[in-house]
Amino acid sequence: MALLATLLALRKDARILKIPPYLSAFLILVGVAWLLVLPLKEYSRGTYVSENALLPGQVHTYFTGSEHNVFRAYRHEVAGLVDLPVQQRTERLSELLRASNLKVATQKYTYTPSGRNISDENVYAILQGPRADATEAIVLMASLKTMAGEHNYSGVALVLALARYFKRWSLWSKDIIFLVSGDSTSGPQAWVDAYHDAHDPATIESLSIKSGALQGAVGVEYPAGPWGHRYDKLHIVYDGTNGQLPNLDLFNTAVNIASGQMGIGCTLQRMWHHRNSYQERLQTMLRGMLSQGLGHATGPHSAFIPYHVDAITLVTVGDGWHDEMGLGRTVESLFRSLNNLLEHLHQSFFFYLLLEAKRFVSIGTYLPSAMLIAANFSIMAIALWVQSGRPQETIPNPAAAKPAPKSVTQDAAKDPDHKEKEQEQEVEEEPLEPPPVIVTKDGATAIIPAALLQVSERPLFLPAAFVVTAHFLGLIPLAAFNHIPVANLYPSFLLAANLTALLPLATAYLLSRFTRPTPQESTLIHCFSLLFLGMYLSALATLNFSQSLMVGLLTAPLSFVRRSSGSRAAAKLQFALLAAINPVMVVYGATYVGKIELLDVLVKAAEGWHVWGMWTQVVVWLVWWPAWFSGSVVVALGLF
Amino acid sequence: MKLSAALAPLLLAPLAAAEHTSNWAVLVGTSRFWFNYRHLANVLSLYRTVKRLGIPDSQIILMLPDDMACNPRNAFPGTVYNNADRALDLYGDNIEVDYRGYEVTVENFIRLMTDRVSEDMPRSKRLMTDERSNILVYMTGHGGNEFLKFQDAEEISAYDLADAFGQMWEKKRYHEMLFMIDTCQANTMYSKFYSPNILATGSSEIDQSSYSHHADNDVGVAVIDRYTYYNLEFLERNVRDPTSKVTMGELFDSYNPADMHSDPGIRYDLFAGGEAGARSRLIMDFFGNVQNVEIDAVSQKNETQWREELEAIDRMILEAKRKHNETLKLRPQAQHIIEEAVAMEQQQSTKKPGAVKVDAESGWSKQIVGAAALLGFASAWAAGSWLESL
C-alpha cells in the first residue's frame, strides 16, 4: 500500500512533467540507433527457404540447345512488332502464342490520370496444366517497355519461347498464364484488377478467359535488342505498391536458383556492386526502406502484391557472360518450384528488410525502431495533456525540503516570479510557495499548497475543432493534386508551397485577433495533434514500416516545439525550423537532392493514386501535413 | 498391467519357443504431399521386398496416404521410383493398396493392429493374425521425440503404439514382431514398448534427424531415405531367395552410422532370448513366408544321438521279435520344421527444433541484468531528485 501511495503521490510531483521531453528525445535516438545496428551480422539473419514444398534448384532444366534458336527467332519477331500500331502488334503477338497451342485473349485498357491518356492492350495466353484441376495458376509476364522505358525485346521473346517450351511438359499442377503487357505498371495493374473483377468495365476491358487463383507471378525485363546482350547479374525487384512485399520465400527461391543452380549473381535495390560490408548493407537497407516508404510501383510485379499474389521481377543488369538461356533456365527452375507448391506461400516472412541477397532483418527485429519513434509523439501528447490540466502557477516540489521564504504575501502567490524579482531575495532561484491550505478530514489535518487544490477546466471544443479541421483541410490538396491536369500541376505545386508556408502565420494572426486560443488551448491543440500523429504512425508502422519511420523522423521536431510565451526570437527560430520541414518543402528538397523532375513526381503520384491504388499521398496530406500545420500554428501564436 | 507384463515372459516362454506358422507385414507411410515422395517410395520399396520374399498380398497391409504415381507434378506419370537410375518402377502393374489417402489415420492403424473393426470390414483391410504369426511392422513419415505424424492432422505417440502392441500380445495376435521405423528421432518410438517378443529398430536417436539418400533431378524430389536405402541394399544383395539363412544380426551389423548420417538403434530386451536370440533369428522369419519342411541332417551331434536311439529301438525290436516272433518296421525319428523369415525396416528424416533449456548460468546472468537495470533506474531517479533539489 505504501508503495502504491508513493507512486500515486508521484503524479503530483512537478518533476514528472520535466521527464517527457528527455524521454521522447531518448526514444527517437534509440529508434535511429536501432536502425543503424540492424545491418550488423549479430542483428540480421541469413535467408533460408522455409516452405518445404518449394525444393528450389532440385530439378534439371532443359531450356537449352535448340530452344536457343527458337528464342532468337522470337526475338527477331518481337523486334519487328514493337513499333507497330497497337492493333497490329496485338494480332501478331496473339498469333505467336496461338501457334504454341495456347488459348489467347487480349485486354484493352485506358487510364486518364492528370488528364493524360494511358491506353494500351495486354495480350495473354493460358496454358492449362495437362493433369491439373484448373483451380490455381501462376503468371509469367513481360511488358513491352521496361520500367526504364526501354524496349523489352528479349524479355517478351523469352516469355514467348518459354510458353512454347512449357506447353510440351506434362507435369504442371497449375495453369500457367503468359502475359505480355502494354506498359510496365498500368498494363499488369489493369490485367490483375480485371482478373479479380476489381476493375472499372467502362475503361478497362474484362478478361474473356481466366484460370484459378493466382499463386505467384514472375516478371522478366531483359531489354537486349535483336542481336542479344550478355548480362552480368540479375536484379531482383520485389517492392509492391504501398510498400507491401512478396513472401520472402519467393525471393529466396529466386536467389537460390539463380545463384546456386545457374551461377548468376543476384543483386537488389540497385546495389550493383555489393561487397557485403556494413556500409553497403546499410545502404541496401536504406534504399529498400526509401522504396518501400514511397510506396510506388517498382515493376510489373507490383500490381499483384496488393492482391496477395506473391510476385517479383527479374531484371538483367550489367555486362557479363550470362546469356538469355541462363535466364530462361532460371525461370524454368523457378516455375518448377512454384509448381511444387501445395498452398499459397505463407511459411516465410511478409515483413522484412533485405540487406543483401542472402541476408535479412525480420519484422520482430526492426519494428521497435519505428514504434519507438511513433511512441515519442504519444508520450509528448500525454505530457501536454497533463500539463494543460495543471494550474498556471508553479507548484513547489513537495519532496524537496527547503526553508520557506521569510515574507510571503497574498500578492506573491498571484505572481510569484514577479514578486520575487522585486524583492531581490537570496532564494531567487527557488519558486516561492503559495499560501498553504489546511485541510481537516477524519480527524487528520494536512497542509496542502493552495495551487494543488485548484480545479483547472480544460476547454476542449476549440482545440478539437481546430485539429479536426486541420485534418479535413488536407483533403483539399489531396483532391487537387490527384485531379489537376499535367499542365497545371507545377504551378499548383508552387501555389501549394506558398500557401502552406503562409497558412500557419495567417491562421495564428487571425486567431490572435480574437485573443484565442489561450496558452492552455494551444497546449491542447498541440496535444491532440501529437496524439493523432502517434496513433497514425504506430498503426502505419505495422503496415508500411518505412513510411511510418520516414514521416516519424520528419515530424520529430513537432514534439519539442512550444508556444513561446516570452522571447520572440525563440518563436522565430522554431518557426523557421518548422518551415524547413514543411511537407511541401521536403518533397521539393528531395527532388532537388535526388535530381528528379518535380513534375515527374507529381505525375507519378497522380498515376499512383488513380492506377496503382497508392496511399502515400493520403499519409502526406492527411497525417503529415495536418500535424505539421497544427504544430506550426502553435509556434506561430508565439509571434503575435 | 505391470504384473502381466512381468509375468508374460515366464508364462509364455513355452509358447515363444514354438515356431510361427504365418507371416504378415504392415507397411505404413504416414505423410502426404509431393515433397514427401520419398516416404511413399520407402514403403513401396519394402512392399516390393516382402512380396519378392514370399509374403502374399493377402497378408500385407499397405497404407499409402498419397498417390505419387498420379500426382500431376510427376514427370513420369504412373510410376514411383526409389532410385535416380529409375531402373525399377515400384508401382509396377501389381500393387494392392489396402488403406489409401485419408483412410490412413491413427485410429484406423490402431484398429487394424488390435482388430477392433466392424463386422463388415473387408478381409483385405484386416490383420488376421494369431499367436503363431510373425509380423513385420514398418513405418515411415515425419516424426519427432516419441511421436510420428500421420498426414498433416494428427500424430501417434510412442505410448499409443506400445499400448496397441501390448493389447495385441494379450489378444494373442502375434508370435514375434519386427518393428522398423524410419523417421526423425525414430528410436524414441519404440522406447515405450513393453510387450514381449518385439524386436525393434529405428533410423535415428533422439535429437537426430534422419536424412534422405538422394534426389532424382528429373522427378525433382528426394526419392528414398538413407536408413531404408541401406536396409534395402542389404536385402537385395544378401537375401536373394526364400531359402536364405541370413540372420537379423548380420543385417544389424551392416548398419553404418556414417552412411546413414544418423545412429540407427536396435532394441533386443523384449525379445525371447535377448540379444543373442534376436540376432540369430533369420531375416526370412519376418520378411518371408517360409513354411517349408526341412530335415535337419547337418548336426553331427544329433546324428550320434539319433543312431544311439535307433540302436536302442533296434534292440527293443529284436527283443520284441524274439518274444513275439513278429516283424516291426524301423522309422526315422525327429523331424524338425524350420521356418525362416526375414525382417525389414525403415527410417525417416525430419528435424524438429527442441525446447531451449534455460540453464542456471543464463538464469543468473538474466537476474544480474535485471538487478542492474533496476539499480540504473533508481540511480537515475536519485540523480533527478538531487538535481531538482539544487
PDB file of N, CA, C and O in Angstrom, chain A residues 307-358:
ATOM      1  N   TYR A 307      -3.012  -7.896 -54.169  1.00  0.00           N
ATOM      2  CA  TYR A 307      -3.996  -8.983 -54.226  1.00  0.00           C
ATOM      3  C   TYR A 307      -3.478 -10.241 -53.537  1.00  0.00           C
ATOM      4  O   TYR A 307      -4.013 -11.321 -53.728  1.00  0.00           O
ATOM      5  N   HIS A 308      -2.442 -10.091 -52.740  1.00  0.00           N
ATOM      6  CA  HIS A 308      -1.845 -11.217 -52.036  1.00  0.00           C
ATOM      7  C   HIS A 308      -1.342 -12.296 -53.005  1.00  0.00           C
ATOM      8  O   HIS A 308      -1.451 -13.492 -52.747  1.00  0.00           O
ATOM      9  N   VAL A 309      -0.874 -11.836 -54.160  1.00  0.00           N
ATOM     10  CA  VAL A 309      -0.214 -12.744 -55.097  1.00  0.00           C
ATOM     11  C   VAL A 309       1.265 -12.382 -55.026  1.00  0.00           C
ATOM     12  O   VAL A 309       1.645 -11.262 -55.335  1.00  0.00           O
ATOM     13  N   ASP A 310       2.065 -13.307 -54.579  1.00  0.00           N
ATOM     14  CA  ASP A 310       3.482 -13.012 -54.420  1.00  0.00           C
ATOM     15  C   ASP A 310       4.120 -12.866 -55.794  1.00  0.00           C
ATOM     16  O   ASP A 310       3.885 -13.690 -56.665  1.00  0.00           O
ATOM     17  N   ALA A 311       4.894 -11.812 -55.958  1.00  0.00           N
ATOM     18  CA  ALA A 311       5.425 -11.545 -57.293  1.00  0.00           C
ATOM     19  C   ALA A 311       6.768 -10.842 -57.210  1.00  0.00           C
ATOM     20  O   ALA A 311       7.020 -10.073 -56.284  1.00  0.00           O
ATOM     21  N   ILE A 312       7.620 -11.136 -58.174  1.00  0.00           N
ATOM     22  CA  ILE A 312       8.913 -10.451 -58.289  1.00  0.00           C
ATOM     23  C   ILE A 312       9.193 -10.197 -59.768  1.00  0.00           C
ATOM     24  O   ILE A 312       8.569 -10.800 -60.638  1.00  0.00           O
ATOM     25  N   THR A 313      10.131  -9.316 -60.029  1.00  0.00           N
ATOM     26  CA  THR A 313      10.574  -9.095 -61.404  1.00  0.00           C
ATOM     27  C   THR A 313      12.075  -9.336 -61.466  1.00  0.00           C
ATOM     28  O   THR A 313      12.816  -8.879 -60.591  1.00  0.00           O
ATOM     29  N   LEU A 314      12.495 -10.066 -62.481  1.00  0.00           N
ATOM     30  CA  LEU A 314      13.922 -10.306 -62.699  1.00  0.00           C
ATOM     31  C   LEU A 314      14.388  -9.371 -63.794  1.00  0.00           C
ATOM     32  O   LEU A 314      13.845  -9.386 -64.900  1.00  0.00           O
ATOM     33  N   VAL A 315      15.366  -8.553 -63.482  1.00  0.00           N
ATOM     34  CA  VAL A 315      15.878  -7.589 -64.450  1.00  0.00           C
ATOM     35  C   VAL A 315      17.347  -7.899 -64.687  1.00  0.00           C
ATOM     36  O   VAL A 315      18.106  -8.078 -63.736  1.00  0.00           O
ATOM     37  N   THR A 316      17.741  -7.962 -65.941  1.00  0.00           N
ATOM     38  CA  THR A 316      19.155  -8.226 -66.222  1.00  0.00           C
ATOM     39  C   THR A 316      19.909  -6.910 -66.157  1.00  0.00           C
ATOM     40  O   THR A 316      19.426  -5.890 -66.622  1.00  0.00           O
ATOM     41  N   VAL A 317      21.085  -6.943 -65.542  1.00  0.00           N
ATOM     42  CA  VAL A 317      21.875  -5.718 -65.440  1.00  0.00           C
ATOM     43  C   VAL A 317      23.346  -5.994 -65.761  1.00  0.00           C
ATOM     44  O   VAL A 317      23.833  -7.115 -65.595  1.00  0.00           O
ATOM     45  N   GLY A 318      24.017  -4.984 -66.241  1.00  0.00           N
ATOM     46  CA  GLY A 318      25.471  -5.034 -66.415  1.00  0.00           C
ATOM     47  C   GLY A 318      25.908  -5.773 -67.675  1.00  0.00           C
ATOM     48  O   GLY A 318      25.101  -6.281 -68.454  1.00  0.00           O
ATOM     49  N   ASP A 319      27.201  -5.800 -67.876  1.00  0.00           N
ATOM     50  CA  ASP A 319      27.803  -6.536 -68.986  1.00  0.00           C
ATOM     51  C   ASP A 319      28.554  -7.714 -68.409  1.00  0.00           C
ATOM     52  O   ASP A 319      29.460  -7.537 -67.614  1.00  0.00           O
ATOM     53  N   GLY A 320      28.206  -8.902 -68.824  1.00  0.00           N
ATOM     54  CA  GLY A 320      28.874 -10.078 -68.279  1.00  0.00           C
ATOM     55  C   GLY A 320      28.826 -11.198 -69.290  1.00  0.00           C
ATOM     56  O   GLY A 320      28.826 -10.949 -70.498  1.00  0.00           O
ATOM     57  N   TRP A 321      28.787 -12.432 -68.796  1.00  0.00           N
ATOM     58  CA  TRP A 321      28.830 -13.556 -69.735  1.00  0.00           C
ATOM     59  C   TRP A 321      27.565 -14.417 -69.689  1.00  0.00           C
ATOM     60  O   TRP A 321      27.468 -15.422 -70.368  1.00  0.00           O
ATOM     61  N   HIS A 322      26.588 -14.020 -68.877  1.00  0.00           N
ATOM     62  CA  HIS A 322      25.357 -14.824 -68.811  1.00  0.00           C
ATOM     63  C   HIS A 322      24.472 -14.508 -69.997  1.00  0.00           C
ATOM     64  O   HIS A 322      24.299 -13.355 -70.360  1.00  0.00           O
ATOM     65  N   ASP A 323      23.905 -15.549 -70.579  1.00  0.00           N
ATOM     66  CA  ASP A 323      23.091 -15.304 -71.759  1.00  0.00           C
ATOM     67  C   ASP A 323      21.609 -15.522 -71.464  1.00  0.00           C
ATOM     68  O   ASP A 323      21.229 -15.837 -70.342  1.00  0.00           O
ATOM     69  N   GLU A 324      20.803 -15.358 -72.499  1.00  0.00           N
ATOM     70  CA  GLU A 324      19.360 -15.436 -72.352  1.00  0.00           C
ATOM     71  C   GLU A 324      18.901 -16.824 -71.892  1.00  0.00           C
ATOM     72  O   GLU A 324      17.893 -16.958 -71.215  1.00  0.00           O
ATOM     73  N   MET A 325      19.657 -17.865 -72.252  1.00  0.00           N
ATOM     74  CA  MET A 325      19.226 -19.199 -71.879  1.00  0.00           C
ATOM     75  C   MET A 325      19.395 -19.413 -70.370  1.00  0.00           C
ATOM     76  O   MET A 325      18.640 -20.153 -69.755  1.00  0.00           O
ATOM     77  N   GLY A 326      20.408 -18.773 -69.793  1.00  0.00           N
ATOM     78  CA  GLY A 326      20.577 -18.847 -68.341  1.00  0.00           C
ATOM     79  C   GLY A 326      19.379 -18.256 -67.635  1.00  0.00           C
ATOM     80  O   GLY A 326      18.848 -18.830 -66.671  1.00  0.00           O
ATOM     81  N   LEU A 327      18.921 -17.132 -68.150  1.00  0.00           N
ATOM     82  CA  LEU A 327      17.727 -16.512 -67.576  1.00  0.00           C
ATOM     83  C   LEU A 327      16.510 -17.413 -67.799  1.00  0.00           C
ATOM     84  O   LEU A 327      15.689 -17.601 -66.896  1.00  0.00           O
ATOM     85  N   GLY A 328      16.445 -17.989 -68.994  1.00  0.00           N
ATOM     86  CA  GLY A 328      15.333 -18.895 -69.301  1.00  0.00           C
ATOM     87  C   GLY A 328      15.318 -20.088 -68.373  1.00  0.00           C
ATOM     88  O   GLY A 328      14.268 -20.480 -67.849  1.00  0.00           O
ATOM     89  N   ARG A 329      16.497 -20.650 -68.119  1.00  0.00           N
ATOM     90  CA  ARG A 329      16.551 -21.820 -67.235  1.00  0.00           C
ATOM     91  C   ARG A 329      16.236 -21.429 -65.800  1.00  0.00           C
ATOM     92  O   ARG A 329      15.642 -22.204 -65.055  1.00  0.00           O
ATOM     93  N   THR A 330      16.664 -20.214 -65.408  1.00  0.00           N
ATOM     94  CA  THR A 330      16.308 -19.734 -64.067  1.00  0.00           C
ATOM     95  C   THR A 330      14.784 -19.678 -63.924  1.00  0.00           C
ATOM     96  O   THR A 330      14.226 -20.144 -62.928  1.00  0.00           O
ATOM     97  N   VAL A 331      14.148 -19.121 -64.939  1.00  0.00           N
ATOM     98  CA  VAL A 331      12.684 -19.023 -64.891  1.00  0.00           C
ATOM     99  C   VAL A 331      12.063 -20.423 -64.909  1.00  0.00           C
ATOM    100  O   VAL A 331      11.119 -20.708 -64.182  1.00  0.00           O
ATOM    101  N   GLU A 332      12.641 -21.309 -65.720  1.00  0.00           N
ATOM    102  CA  GLU A 332      12.108 -22.674 -65.776  1.00  0.00           C
ATOM    103  C   GLU A 332      12.171 -23.332 -64.402  1.00  0.00           C
ATOM    104  O   GLU A 332      11.196 -23.895 -63.901  1.00  0.00           O
ATOM    105  N   SER A 333      13.341 -23.232 -63.775  1.00  0.00           N
ATOM    106  CA  SER A 333      13.518 -23.863 -62.470  1.00  0.00           C
ATOM    107  C   SER A 333      12.614 -23.215 -61.426  1.00  0.00           C
ATOM    108  O   SER A 333      12.034 -23.896 -60.569  1.00  0.00           O
ATOM    109  N   LEU A 334      12.474 -21.891 -61.523  1.00  0.00           N
ATOM    110  CA  LEU A 334      11.601 -21.166 -60.599  1.00  0.00           C
ATOM    111  C   LEU A 334      10.161 -21.642 -60.761  1.00  0.00           C
ATOM    112  O   LEU A 334       9.431 -21.845 -59.777  1.00  0.00           O
ATOM    113  N   PHE A 335       9.766 -21.870 -61.998  1.00  0.00           N
ATOM    114  CA  PHE A 335       8.389 -22.334 -62.215  1.00  0.00           C
ATOM    115  C   PHE A 335       8.202 -23.779 -61.780  1.00  0.00           C
ATOM    116  O   PHE A 335       7.125 -24.151 -61.321  1.00  0.00           O
ATOM    117  N   ARG A 336       9.262 -24.583 -61.895  1.00  0.00           N
ATOM    118  CA  ARG A 336       9.137 -25.953 -61.372  1.00  0.00           C
ATOM    119  C   ARG A 336       8.943 -25.902 -59.863  1.00  0.00           C
ATOM    120  O   ARG A 336       8.183 -26.681 -59.290  1.00  0.00           O
ATOM    121  N   SER A 337       9.643 -24.970 -59.185  1.00  0.00           N
ATOM    122  CA  SER A 337       9.483 -24.827 -57.741  1.00  0.00           C
ATOM    123  C   SER A 337       8.080 -24.348 -57.394  1.00  0.00           C
ATOM    124  O   SER A 337       7.430 -24.891 -56.502  1.00  0.00           O
ATOM    125  N   LEU A 338       7.618 -23.317 -58.097  1.00  0.00           N
ATOM    126  CA  LEU A 338       6.269 -22.803 -57.823  1.00  0.00           C
ATOM    127  C   LEU A 338       5.228 -23.880 -58.106  1.00  0.00           C
ATOM    128  O   LEU A 338       4.207 -23.974 -57.437  1.00  0.00           O
ATOM    129  N   ASN A 339       5.533 -24.702 -59.118  1.00  0.00           N
ATOM    130  CA  ASN A 339       4.631 -25.791 -59.465  1.00  0.00           C
ATOM    131  C   ASN A 339       4.502 -26.790 -58.317  1.00  0.00           C
ATOM    132  O   ASN A 339       3.477 -27.445 -58.161  1.00  0.00           O
ATOM    133  N   ASN A 340       5.548 -26.897 -57.511  1.00  0.00           N
ATOM    134  CA  ASN A 340       5.516 -27.835 -56.385  1.00  0.00           C
ATOM    135  C   ASN A 340       4.634 -27.350 -55.245  1.00  0.00           C
ATOM    136  O   ASN A 340       4.290 -28.135 -54.362  1.00  0.00           O
ATOM    137  N   LEU A 341       4.311 -26.068 -55.242  1.00  0.00           N
ATOM    138  CA  LEU A 341       3.555 -25.511 -54.109  1.00  0.00           C
ATOM    139  C   LEU A 341       2.237 -26.254 -53.914  1.00  0.00           C
ATOM    140  O   LEU A 341       1.553 -26.584 -54.871  1.00  0.00           O
ATOM    141  N   LEU A 342       1.904 -26.461 -52.654  1.00  0.00           N
ATOM    142  CA  LEU A 342       0.638 -27.106 -52.328  1.00  0.00           C
ATOM    143  C   LEU A 342      -0.386 -26.088 -51.885  1.00  0.00           C
ATOM    144  O   LEU A 342      -1.570 -26.291 -51.965  1.00  0.00           O
ATOM    145  N   GLU A 343       0.094 -24.995 -51.327  1.00  0.00           N
ATOM    146  CA  GLU A 343      -0.801 -23.934 -50.884  1.00  0.00           C
ATOM    147  C   GLU A 343      -0.060 -22.622 -51.078  1.00  0.00           C
ATOM    148  O   GLU A 343       1.131 -22.599 -51.374  1.00  0.00           O
ATOM    149  N   HIS A 344      -0.806 -21.549 -50.902  1.00  0.00           N
ATOM    150  CA  HIS A 344      -0.245 -20.226 -51.056  1.00  0.00           C
ATOM    151  C   HIS A 344       1.043 -20.088 -50.240  1.00  0.00           C
ATOM    152  O   HIS A 344       1.144 -20.648 -49.159  1.00  0.00           O
ATOM    153  N   LEU A 345       1.998 -19.323 -50.737  1.00  0.00           N
ATOM    154  CA  LEU A 345       3.215 -19.085 -49.959  1.00  0.00           C
ATOM    155  C   LEU A 345       2.830 -18.418 -48.642  1.00  0.00           C
ATOM    156  O   LEU A 345       2.188 -17.373 -48.633  1.00  0.00           O
ATOM    157  N   HIS A 346       3.200 -19.012 -47.561  1.00  0.00           N
ATOM    158  CA  HIS A 346       2.797 -18.448 -46.274  1.00  0.00           C
ATOM    159  C   HIS A 346       3.824 -18.735 -45.196  1.00  0.00           C
ATOM    160  O   HIS A 346       3.768 -18.179 -44.118  1.00  0.00           O
ATOM    161  N   GLN A 347       4.773 -19.626 -45.465  1.00  0.00           N
ATOM    162  CA  GLN A 347       5.689 -20.060 -44.417  1.00  0.00           C
ATOM    163  C   GLN A 347       6.644 -18.961 -43.979  1.00  0.00           C
ATOM    164  O   GLN A 347       6.939 -18.821 -42.811  1.00  0.00           O
ATOM    165  N   SER A 348       7.098 -18.186 -44.937  1.00  0.00           N
ATOM    166  CA  SER A 348       8.156 -17.236 -44.608  1.00  0.00           C
ATOM    167  C   SER A 348       7.574 -15.849 -44.339  1.00  0.00           C
ATOM    168  O   SER A 348       6.372 -15.669 -44.266  1.00  0.00           O
ATOM    169  N   PHE A 349       8.452 -14.873 -44.232  1.00  0.00           N
ATOM    170  CA  PHE A 349       8.066 -13.520 -43.816  1.00  0.00           C
ATOM    171  C   PHE A 349       7.404 -12.716 -44.930  1.00  0.00           C
ATOM    172  O   PHE A 349       7.782 -12.824 -46.087  1.00  0.00           O
ATOM    173  N   PHE A 350       6.451 -11.887 -44.553  1.00  0.00           N
ATOM    174  CA  PHE A 350       5.903 -10.893 -45.466  1.00  0.00           C
ATOM    175  C   PHE A 350       6.440  -9.504 -45.119  1.00  0.00           C
ATOM    176  O   PHE A 350       6.300  -8.579 -45.884  1.00  0.00           O
ATOM    177  N   PHE A 351       7.014  -9.365 -43.938  1.00  0.00           N
ATOM    178  CA  PHE A 351       7.564  -8.088 -43.499  1.00  0.00           C
ATOM    179  C   PHE A 351       9.050  -8.282 -43.210  1.00  0.00           C
ATOM    180  O   PHE A 351       9.392  -9.022 -42.298  1.00  0.00           O
ATOM    181  N   TYR A 352       9.867  -7.658 -44.020  1.00  0.00           N
ATOM    182  CA  TYR A 352      11.304  -7.855 -43.846  1.00  0.00           C
ATOM    183  C   TYR A 352      12.048  -6.704 -44.501  1.00  0.00           C
ATOM    184  O   TYR A 352      11.487  -5.966 -45.312  1.00  0.00           O
ATOM    185  N   LEU A 353      13.285  -6.547 -44.100  1.00  0.00           N
ATOM    186  CA  LEU A 353      14.180  -5.618 -44.794  1.00  0.00           C
ATOM    187  C   LEU A 353      15.355  -6.448 -45.275  1.00  0.00           C
ATOM    188  O   LEU A 353      15.952  -7.187 -44.496  1.00  0.00           O
ATOM    189  N   LEU A 354      15.667  -6.330 -46.554  1.00  0.00           N
ATOM    190  CA  LEU A 354      16.786  -7.111 -47.076  1.00  0.00           C
ATOM    191  C   LEU A 354      18.056  -6.265 -47.029  1.00  0.00           C
ATOM    192  O   LEU A 354      18.034  -5.071 -47.324  1.00  0.00           O
ATOM    193  N   LEU A 355      19.163  -6.918 -46.627  1.00  0.00           N
ATOM    194  CA  LEU A 355      20.442  -6.226 -46.524  1.00  0.00           C
ATOM    195  C   LEU A 355      21.349  -6.581 -47.686  1.00  0.00           C
ATOM    196  O   LEU A 355      22.195  -5.802 -48.105  1.00  0.00           O
ATOM    197  N   GLU A 356      21.182  -7.777 -48.180  1.00  0.00           N
ATOM    198  CA  GLU A 356      21.841  -8.233 -49.394  1.00  0.00           C
ATOM    199  C   GLU A 356      21.036  -9.449 -49.826  1.00  0.00           C
ATOM    200  O   GLU A 356      20.052  -9.794 -49.171  1.00  0.00           O
ATOM    201  N   ALA A 357      21.476 -10.083 -50.904  1.00  0.00           N
ATOM    202  CA  ALA A 357      20.634 -11.136 -51.467  1.00  0.00           C
ATOM    203  C   ALA A 357      20.380 -12.269 -50.473  1.00  0.00           C
ATOM    204  O   ALA A 357      19.377 -12.954 -50.564  1.00  0.00           O
ATOM    205  N   LYS A 358      21.295 -12.472 -49.531  1.00  0.00           N
ATOM    206  CA  LYS A 358      21.127 -13.607 -48.639  1.00  0.00           C
ATOM    207  C   LYS A 358      21.075 -13.232 -47.168  1.00  0.00           C
ATOM    208  O   LYS A 358      21.426 -14.033 -46.302  1.00  0.00           O
TER     209      LYS A 358
END
